[in-house]
Amino acid sequence: MPAAEESHESAETQPGLRFAYVAGVTPGKWIRRWEERMPDYPLRAFMSDDAAQLSVLRDGSADLSFVRLPVDREGLNVIPLYEEQPVVVAPKGHEISVFEEVALDDLAEENFLDIDEMGGPDMALQVVASGAGLAILPMSVARHLNQKDTVMRRLTGAPGTQIGLAWLVGTDNPVIEEFIGIVRGRTAQSSRQPSAQQEKPKKVPKPDRRGGGPKKPAVAQRYAPNPDKGRGKGSRKKGKR
């Protein structure tokens, strides 16, 4: 777990920007970029389950939350980030193991478990391992849980899920905008980043050295100019003898 990640309880009392994320989201790259750009502003992260992905915002324990869409957007700002690949998970030895990917239509006779009724993906995968049915999950969640005695394959023809970033309406501030920009891949020099819009100190103009000091005295010419200098051969007329 990255150094910036904390438990849910400790994150509530720690100062700085706090964000929650559901299983399957890997926030390490955003944490590293934040620490590079905002080393003096602490960032706290903790995992929440899908049932609490919005309540952590409403109870004030997180400033932002990486949520699995769709969600009830009332009172929230939500920006979609990326889509997740669905997979089907079956007990080991199931016939799907001989394929690289499976179409949903080919599994019409299978018994699919309701993830919510099972109490969440962790419990659902334990039931799958027992041979009681199959489950459809985002690939990132299935990999994160890594349940023994199961096999997963890419699933086509099934609706996908999407990860988004949510925060409460009315809590917009430059720190949140800074984090959103990092998540969306903006560079530190982007004009949309609040940290790049801070007024830079004006440079002190250099003194004008043109004609500011005393002129050097002209050096007296020691020799008379040569009248033939710069002329070609034979250019000087010869007088009569």
PDB file of C-alpha atoms in Angstrom:
ATOM      1  CA  MET A   1       0.000   0.000   0.000  1.00  0.00           C
ATOM      2  CA  PRO A   2       1.458   3.410  -0.928  1.00  0.00           C
ATOM      3  CA  ALA A   3       2.666   5.596   1.915  1.00  0.00           C
ATOM      4  CA  ALA A   4      -0.155   8.094   1.310  1.00  0.00           C
ATOM      5  CA  GLU A   5      -2.865   5.490   1.881  1.00  0.00           C
ATOM      6  CA  GLU A   6      -4.532   5.388   5.298  1.00  0.00           C
ATOM      7  CA  SER A   7      -7.335   3.483   6.959  1.00  0.00           C
ATOM      8  CA  HIS A   8     -10.846   4.948   6.724  1.00  0.00           C
ATOM      9  CA  GLU A   9     -10.843   5.939  10.399  1.00  0.00           C
ATOM     10  CA  SER A  10      -7.470   7.721  10.393  1.00  0.00           C
ATOM     11  CA  ALA A  11      -8.267   9.527   7.127  1.00  0.00           C
ATOM     12  CA  GLU A  12     -11.203  11.282   8.810  1.00  0.00           C
ATOM     13  CA  THR A  13      -8.932  13.013  11.314  1.00  0.00           C
ATOM     14  CA  GLN A  14      -5.893  13.703   9.148  1.00  0.00           C
ATOM     15  CA  PRO A  15      -5.407  17.132   7.530  1.00  0.00           C
ATOM     16  CA  GLY A  16      -4.945  17.562   3.795  1.00  0.00           C
ATOM     17  CA  LEU A  17      -6.857  16.311   0.753  1.00  0.00           C
ATOM     18  CA  ARG A  18      -8.652  13.001   1.285  1.00  0.00           C
ATOM     19  CA  PHE A  19     -10.012  10.637  -1.347  1.00  0.00           C
ATOM     20  CA  ALA A  20     -11.653   7.216  -1.336  1.00  0.00           C
ATOM     21  CA  TYR A  21     -11.591   4.579  -4.068  1.00  0.00           C
ATOM     22  CA  VAL A  22     -13.478   1.366  -4.763  1.00  0.00           C
ATOM     23  CA  ALA A  23     -11.834  -2.013  -5.305  1.00  0.00           C
ATOM     24  CA  GLY A  24     -10.217  -2.292  -8.715  1.00  0.00           C
ATOM     25  CA  VAL A  25      -9.003   1.315  -8.812  1.00  0.00           C
ATOM     26  CA  THR A  26      -5.221   1.619  -8.461  1.00  0.00           C
ATOM     27  CA  PRO A  27      -4.454   5.160  -7.255  1.00  0.00           C
ATOM     28  CA  GLY A  28      -0.687   4.775  -6.828  1.00  0.00           C
ATOM     29  CA  LYS A  29       0.252   6.713  -9.985  1.00  0.00           C
ATOM     30  CA  TRP A  30      -1.912   9.698  -8.979  1.00  0.00           C
ATOM     31  CA  ILE A  31      -0.494   9.670  -5.467  1.00  0.00           C
ATOM     32  CA  ARG A  32       3.060   9.753  -6.843  1.00  0.00           C
ATOM     33  CA  ARG A  33       2.300  12.641  -9.199  1.00  0.00           C
ATOM     34  CA  TRP A  34       0.632  14.591  -6.378  1.00  0.00           C
ATOM     35  CA  GLU A  35       3.645  14.112  -4.108  1.00  0.00           C
ATOM     36  CA  GLU A  36       5.932  15.350  -6.892  1.00  0.00           C
ATOM     37  CA  ARG A  37       3.899  18.511  -7.547  1.00  0.00           C
ATOM     38  CA  MET A  38       2.411  19.250  -4.123  1.00  0.00           C
ATOM     39  CA  PRO A  39       4.959  17.926  -1.617  1.00  0.00           C
ATOM     40  CA  ASP A  40       3.823  20.354   1.095  1.00  0.00           C
ATOM     41  CA  TYR A  41       0.149  19.355   0.922  1.00  0.00           C
ATOM     42  CA  PRO A  42      -0.611  15.865   2.340  1.00  0.00           C
ATOM     43  CA  LEU A  43      -2.801  13.464   0.377  1.00  0.00           C
ATOM     44  CA  ARG A  44      -4.763  10.754   2.196  1.00  0.00           C
ATOM     45  CA  ALA A  45      -6.297   7.740   0.443  1.00  0.00           C
ATOM     46  CA  PHE A  46      -8.433   4.827   1.636  1.00  0.00           C
ATOM     47  CA  MET A  47     -10.491   2.066   0.019  1.00  0.00           C
ATOM     48  CA  SER A  48     -14.271   1.975   0.332  1.00  0.00           C
ATOM     49  CA  ASP A  49     -16.705  -0.686  -0.825  1.00  0.00           C
ATOM     50  CA  ASP A  50     -19.249   0.054  -3.535  1.00  0.00           C
ATOM     51  CA  ALA A  51     -22.043   0.538  -0.980  1.00  0.00           C
ATOM     52  CA  ALA A  52     -20.111   3.345   0.746  1.00  0.00           C
ATOM     53  CA  GLN A  53     -18.617   5.022  -2.322  1.00  0.00           C
ATOM     54  CA  LEU A  54     -20.959   8.023  -1.974  1.00  0.00           C
ATOM     55  CA  SER A  55     -21.551   8.033   1.771  1.00  0.00           C
ATOM     56  CA  VAL A  56     -17.859   8.812   2.370  1.00  0.00           C
ATOM     57  CA  LEU A  57     -18.508  12.126   0.615  1.00  0.00           C
ATOM     58  CA  ARG A  58     -21.747  12.913   2.409  1.00  0.00           C
ATOM     59  CA  ASP A  59     -20.413  12.127   5.889  1.00  0.00           C
ATOM     60  CA  GLY A  60     -17.309  14.243   5.281  1.00  0.00           C
ATOM     61  CA  SER A  61     -14.690  11.496   5.552  1.00  0.00           C
ATOM     62  CA  ALA A  62     -13.493  12.085   1.965  1.00  0.00           C
ATOM     63  CA  ASP A  63     -13.210  15.142  -0.278  1.00  0.00           C
ATOM     64  CA  LEU A  64     -13.332  13.081  -3.477  1.00  0.00           C
ATOM     65  CA  SER A  65     -14.273   9.508  -4.300  1.00  0.00           C
ATOM     66  CA  PHE A  66     -13.430   7.223  -7.207  1.00  0.00           C
ATOM     67  CA  VAL A  67     -16.797   5.577  -7.807  1.00  0.00           C
ATOM     68  CA  ARG A  68     -18.145   2.825 -10.002  1.00  0.00           C
ATOM     69  CA  LEU A  69     -20.832   4.244 -12.262  1.00  0.00           C
ATOM     70  CA  PRO A  70     -23.736   4.614 -12.510  1.00  0.00           C
ATOM     71  CA  VAL A  71     -24.474   6.469  -9.270  1.00  0.00           C
ATOM     72  CA  ASP A  72     -27.125   8.878  -8.047  1.00  0.00           C
ATOM     73  CA  ARG A  73     -25.625  12.226  -9.105  1.00  0.00           C
ATOM     74  CA  GLU A  74     -27.898  14.465  -7.072  1.00  0.00           C
ATOM     75  CA  GLY A  75     -25.749  16.994  -5.220  1.00  0.00           C
ATOM     76  CA  LEU A  76     -22.578  15.665  -6.838  1.00  0.00           C
ATOM     77  CA  ASN A  77     -20.065  16.667  -9.449  1.00  0.00           C
ATOM     78  CA  VAL A  78     -19.086  13.542 -11.397  1.00  0.00           C
ATOM     79  CA  ILE A  79     -16.586  13.186 -14.227  1.00  0.00           C
ATOM     80  CA  PRO A  80     -16.306   9.827 -16.072  1.00  0.00           C
ATOM     81  CA  LEU A  81     -12.726   8.576 -16.379  1.00  0.00           C
ATOM     82  CA  TYR A  82     -12.465   5.170 -18.050  1.00  0.00           C
ATOM     83  CA  GLU A  83     -14.423   2.000 -18.842  1.00  0.00           C
ATOM     84  CA  GLU A  84     -13.742  -1.363 -17.236  1.00  0.00           C
ATOM     85  CA  GLN A  85     -13.494  -4.693 -19.044  1.00  0.00           C
ATOM     86  CA  PRO A  86     -16.158  -7.183 -17.855  1.00  0.00           C
ATOM     87  CA  VAL A  87     -15.199 -10.804 -17.149  1.00  0.00           C
ATOM     88  CA  VAL A  88     -17.107 -13.928 -16.263  1.00  0.00           C
ATOM     89  CA  VAL A  89     -15.827 -15.884 -13.278  1.00  0.00           C
ATOM     90  CA  ALA A  90     -16.488 -19.624 -12.961  1.00  0.00           C
ATOM     91  CA  PRO A  91     -15.205 -22.450 -10.766  1.00  0.00           C
ATOM     92  CA  LYS A  92     -11.968 -24.087 -11.883  1.00  0.00           C
ATOM     93  CA  GLY A  93     -12.538 -26.839 -14.403  1.00  0.00           C
ATOM     94  CA  HIS A  94     -15.483 -25.051 -15.995  1.00  0.00           C
ATOM     95  CA  GLU A  95     -15.630 -25.236 -19.787  1.00  0.00           C
ATOM     96  CA  ILE A  96     -14.948 -21.488 -20.193  1.00  0.00           C
ATOM     97  CA  SER A  97     -11.323 -22.186 -19.230  1.00  0.00           C
ATOM     98  CA  VAL A  98     -10.565 -23.497 -22.748  1.00  0.00           C
ATOM     99  CA  PHE A  99     -11.430 -20.131 -24.329  1.00  0.00           C
ATOM    100  CA  GLU A 100      -9.642 -16.768 -24.294  1.00  0.00           C
ATOM    101  CA  GLU A 101     -12.946 -14.891 -24.211  1.00  0.00           C
ATOM    102  CA  VAL A 102     -16.607 -15.872 -23.978  1.00  0.00           C
ATOM    103  CA  ALA A 103     -19.791 -14.338 -25.407  1.00  0.00           C
ATOM    104  CA  LEU A 104     -22.626 -13.700 -22.996  1.00  0.00           C
ATOM    105  CA  ASP A 105     -25.097 -15.356 -25.378  1.00  0.00           C
ATOM    106  CA  ASP A 106     -23.145 -18.631 -25.129  1.00  0.00           C
ATOM    107  CA  LEU A 107     -23.766 -18.716 -21.369  1.00  0.00           C
ATOM    108  CA  ALA A 108     -27.546 -18.406 -21.534  1.00  0.00           C
ATOM    109  CA  GLU A 109     -28.046 -21.719 -19.689  1.00  0.00           C
ATOM    110  CA  GLU A 110     -25.735 -20.798 -16.806  1.00  0.00           C
ATOM    111  CA  ASN A 111     -26.827 -19.659 -13.348  1.00  0.00           C
ATOM    112  CA  PHE A 112     -25.509 -16.157 -12.683  1.00  0.00           C
ATOM    113  CA  LEU A 113     -25.221 -14.858  -9.136  1.00  0.00           C
ATOM    114  CA  ASP A 114     -26.557 -11.458  -8.111  1.00  0.00           C
ATOM    115  CA  ILE A 115     -23.508  -9.683  -6.675  1.00  0.00           C
ATOM    116  CA  ASP A 116     -25.555  -7.391  -4.398  1.00  0.00           C
ATOM    117  CA  GLU A 117     -27.629 -10.268  -3.035  1.00  0.00           C
ATOM    118  CA  MET A 118     -24.413 -12.151  -2.293  1.00  0.00           C
ATOM    119  CA  GLY A 119     -23.196  -9.263  -0.136  1.00  0.00           C
ATOM    120  CA  GLY A 120     -20.591  -7.970  -2.571  1.00  0.00           C
ATOM    121  CA  PRO A 121     -18.004  -9.370  -4.976  1.00  0.00           C
ATOM    122  CA  ASP A 122     -15.819 -11.015  -2.315  1.00  0.00           C
ATOM    123  CA  MET A 123     -18.606 -13.208  -1.013  1.00  0.00           C
ATOM    124  CA  ALA A 124     -19.918 -13.809  -4.538  1.00  0.00           C
ATOM    125  CA  LEU A 125     -16.560 -15.223  -5.649  1.00  0.00           C
ATOM    126  CA  GLN A 126     -16.512 -17.583  -2.685  1.00  0.00           C
ATOM    127  CA  VAL A 127     -19.897 -18.888  -3.819  1.00  0.00           C
ATOM    128  CA  VAL A 128     -18.583 -19.198  -7.387  1.00  0.00           C
ATOM    129  CA  ALA A 129     -15.642 -21.272  -6.115  1.00  0.00           C
ATOM    130  CA  SER A 130     -18.122 -23.663  -4.508  1.00  0.00           C
ATOM    131  CA  GLY A 131     -19.666 -24.332  -7.927  1.00  0.00           C
ATOM    132  CA  ALA A 132     -23.051 -22.725  -7.193  1.00  0.00           C
ATOM    133  CA  GLY A 133     -22.980 -20.316 -10.126  1.00  0.00           C
ATOM    134  CA  LEU A 134     -21.065 -17.809 -12.230  1.00  0.00           C
ATOM    135  CA  ALA A 135     -20.453 -14.120 -11.648  1.00  0.00           C
ATOM    136  CA  ILE A 136     -19.878 -11.135 -13.916  1.00  0.00           C
ATOM    137  CA  LEU A 137     -17.431  -8.579 -12.553  1.00  0.00           C
ATOM    138  CA  PRO A 138     -15.069  -5.890 -13.766  1.00  0.00           C
ATOM    139  CA  MET A 139     -11.712  -7.468 -14.562  1.00  0.00           C
ATOM    140  CA  SER A 140      -9.917  -5.158 -12.140  1.00  0.00           C
ATOM    141  CA  VAL A 141     -12.139  -6.329  -9.250  1.00  0.00           C
ATOM    142  CA  ALA A 142     -11.717 -10.025 -10.065  1.00  0.00           C
ATOM    143  CA  ARG A 143      -7.939  -9.592 -10.216  1.00  0.00           C
ATOM    144  CA  HIS A 144      -7.891  -7.596  -6.995  1.00  0.00           C
ATOM    145  CA  LEU A 145      -9.818 -10.261  -5.074  1.00  0.00           C
ATOM    146  CA  ASN A 146      -7.940 -13.152  -6.743  1.00  0.00           C
ATOM    147  CA  GLN A 147     -10.216 -15.860  -5.387  1.00  0.00           C
ATOM    148  CA  LYS A 148      -8.686 -19.344  -5.403  1.00  0.00           C
ATOM    149  CA  ASP A 149     -10.401 -22.180  -7.248  1.00  0.00           C
ATOM    150  CA  THR A 150     -11.933 -19.848  -9.840  1.00  0.00           C
ATOM    151  CA  VAL A 151     -11.146 -19.004 -13.439  1.00  0.00           C
ATOM    152  CA  MET A 152     -12.045 -15.806 -15.276  1.00  0.00           C
ATOM    153  CA  ARG A 153     -12.340 -14.971 -18.965  1.00  0.00           C
ATOM    154  CA  ARG A 154     -13.086 -11.792 -20.898  1.00  0.00           C
ATOM    155  CA  LEU A 155     -16.795 -11.439 -21.563  1.00  0.00           C
ATOM    156  CA  THR A 156     -18.251  -9.943 -24.738  1.00  0.00           C
ATOM    157  CA  GLY A 157     -21.812  -8.760 -25.221  1.00  0.00           C
ATOM    158  CA  ALA A 158     -22.203  -7.675 -21.602  1.00  0.00           C
ATOM    159  CA  PRO A 159     -22.683  -4.073 -20.471  1.00  0.00           C
ATOM    160  CA  GLY A 160     -19.467  -2.614 -19.124  1.00  0.00           C
ATOM    161  CA  THR A 161     -18.907  -0.526 -16.049  1.00  0.00           C
ATOM    162  CA  GLN A 162     -17.163   2.816 -15.744  1.00  0.00           C
ATOM    163  CA  ILE A 163     -15.023   4.516 -13.130  1.00  0.00           C
ATOM    164  CA  GLY A 164     -15.658   8.173 -12.334  1.00  0.00           C
ATOM    165  CA  LEU A 165     -14.444  10.796  -9.890  1.00  0.00           C
ATOM    166  CA  ALA A 166     -17.074  12.404  -7.649  1.00  0.00           C
ATOM    167  CA  TRP A 167     -17.191  15.239  -5.122  1.00  0.00           C
ATOM    168  CA  LEU A 168     -19.932  17.304  -3.499  1.00  0.00           C
ATOM    169  CA  VAL A 169     -21.419  20.312  -5.287  1.00  0.00           C
ATOM    170  CA  GLY A 170     -20.301  23.509  -3.575  1.00  0.00           C
ATOM    171  CA  THR A 171     -16.929  22.196  -2.411  1.00  0.00           C
ATOM    172  CA  ASP A 172     -14.991  23.297  -5.492  1.00  0.00           C
ATOM    173  CA  ASN A 173     -11.607  24.713  -4.578  1.00  0.00           C
ATOM    174  CA  PRO A 174      -8.147  25.000  -6.189  1.00  0.00           C
ATOM    175  CA  VAL A 175      -6.820  21.954  -4.333  1.00  0.00           C
ATOM    176  CA  ILE A 176      -9.595  19.720  -5.700  1.00  0.00           C
ATOM    177  CA  GLU A 177      -9.071  21.200  -9.182  1.00  0.00           C
ATOM    178  CA  GLU A 178      -5.367  20.415  -8.893  1.00  0.00           C
ATOM    179  CA  PHE A 179      -6.104  16.775  -8.090  1.00  0.00           C
ATOM    180  CA  ILE A 180      -8.653  16.477 -10.898  1.00  0.00           C
ATOM    181  CA  GLY A 181      -6.073  17.826 -13.339  1.00  0.00           C
ATOM    182  CA  ILE A 182      -3.543  15.224 -12.225  1.00  0.00           C
ATOM    183  CA  VAL A 183      -6.090  12.424 -12.625  1.00  0.00           C
ATOM    184  CA  ARG A 184      -6.961  13.684 -16.114  1.00  0.00           C
ATOM    185  CA  GLY A 185      -3.297  13.733 -17.118  1.00  0.00           C
ATOM    186  CA  ARG A 186      -2.647  17.462 -17.237  1.00  0.00           C
ATOM    187  CA  THR A 187       0.978  18.481 -16.984  1.00  0.00           C
ATOM    188  CA  ALA A 188       2.317  20.724 -14.247  1.00  0.00           C
ATOM    189  CA  GLN A 189       2.650  23.545 -16.818  1.00  0.00           C
ATOM    190  CA  SER A 190      -0.962  23.297 -18.028  1.00  0.00           C
ATOM    191  CA  SER A 191      -2.749  26.636 -17.907  1.00  0.00           C
ATOM    192  CA  ARG A 192      -5.748  24.811 -16.369  1.00  0.00           C
ATOM    193  CA  GLN A 193      -3.781  23.756 -13.304  1.00  0.00           C
ATOM    194  CA  PRO A 194      -4.253  26.155 -10.350  1.00  0.00           C
ATOM    195  CA  SER A 195      -0.621  25.675  -9.321  1.00  0.00           C
ATOM    196  CA  ALA A 196       0.508  26.913 -12.738  1.00  0.00           C
ATOM    197  CA  GLN A 197      -1.724  30.007 -12.490  1.00  0.00           C
ATOM    198  CA  GLN A 198      -0.066  31.351  -9.369  1.00  0.00           C
ATOM    199  CA  GLU A 199       1.514  34.750  -9.928  1.00  0.00           C
ATOM    200  CA  LYS A 200       5.219  34.431 -10.452  1.00  0.00           C
ATOM    201  CA  PRO A 201       7.551  37.036  -8.883  1.00  0.00           C
ATOM    202  CA  LYS A 202       8.499  39.774 -11.293  1.00  0.00           C
ATOM    203  CA  LYS A 203      12.118  39.887 -12.344  1.00  0.00           C
ATOM    204  CA  VAL A 204      14.117  42.959 -11.352  1.00  0.00           C
ATOM    205  CA  PRO A 205      15.057  44.766 -14.593  1.00  0.00           C
ATOM    206  CA  LYS A 206      18.737  44.853 -15.364  1.00  0.00           C
ATOM    207  CA  PRO A 207      20.367  48.302 -15.314  1.00  0.00           C
ATOM    208  CA  ASP A 208      20.679  49.995 -18.674  1.00  0.00           C
ATOM    209  CA  ARG A 209      24.391  50.023 -19.446  1.00  0.00           C
ATOM    210  CA  ARG A 210      24.041  51.939 -22.683  1.00  0.00           C
ATOM    211  CA  GLY A 211      25.698  55.333 -22.288  1.00  0.00           C
ATOM    212  CA  GLY A 212      25.441  55.186 -18.531  1.00  0.00           C
ATOM    213  CA  GLY A 213      29.168  55.576 -17.747  1.00  0.00           C
ATOM    214  CA  PRO A 214      31.890  58.028 -18.784  1.00  0.00           C
ATOM    215  CA  LYS A 215      33.175  57.651 -22.265  1.00  0.00           C
ATOM    216  CA  LYS A 216      36.685  56.409 -22.770  1.00  0.00           C
ATOM    217  CA  PRO A 217      39.065  59.099 -24.031  1.00  0.00           C
ATOM    218  CA  ALA A 218      39.931  58.900 -27.683  1.00  0.00           C
ATOM    219  CA  VAL A 219      43.396  57.487 -28.361  1.00  0.00           C
ATOM    220  CA  ALA A 220      45.628  59.928 -30.226  1.00  0.00           C
ATOM    221  CA  GLN A 221      46.643  58.745 -33.699  1.00  0.00           C
ATOM    222  CA  ARG A 222      50.408  58.234 -33.830  1.00  0.00           C
ATOM    223  CA  TYR A 223      50.875  57.906 -37.571  1.00  0.00           C
ATOM    224  CA  ALA A 224      49.454  59.697 -40.589  1.00  0.00           C
ATOM    225  CA  PRO A 225      47.067  57.638 -42.678  1.00  0.00           C
ATOM    226  CA  ASN A 226      48.521  55.810 -45.649  1.00  0.00           C
ATOM    227  CA  PRO A 227      47.004  57.308 -48.809  1.00  0.00           C
ATOM    228  CA  ASP A 228      47.604  54.090 -50.736  1.00  0.00           C
ATOM    229  CA  LYS A 229      45.745  51.855 -48.282  1.00  0.00           C
ATOM    230  CA  GLY A 230      42.806  50.129 -49.860  1.00  0.00           C
ATOM    231  CA  ARG A 231      43.867  50.826 -53.473  1.00  0.00           C
ATOM    232  CA  GLY A 232      44.789  48.171 -55.957  1.00  0.00           C
ATOM    233  CA  LYS A 233      48.160  47.919 -57.648  1.00  0.00           C
ATOM    234  CA  GLY A 234      48.830  50.694 -60.097  1.00  0.00           C
ATOM    235  CA  SER A 235      46.033  52.796 -58.793  1.00  0.00           C
ATOM    236  CA  ARG A 236      48.437  55.635 -57.864  1.00  0.00           C
ATOM    237  CA  LYS A 237      49.360  57.814 -60.772  1.00  0.00           C
ATOM    238  CA  LYS A 238      53.062  58.170 -61.476  1.00  0.00           C
ATOM    239  CA  GLY A 239      54.396  61.640 -62.110  1.00  0.00           C
ATOM    240  CA  LYS A 240      56.570  62.584 -65.051  1.00  0.00           C
ATOM    241  CA  ARG A 241      60.306  62.296 -64.595  1.00  0.00           C
TER     242      ARG A 241
END
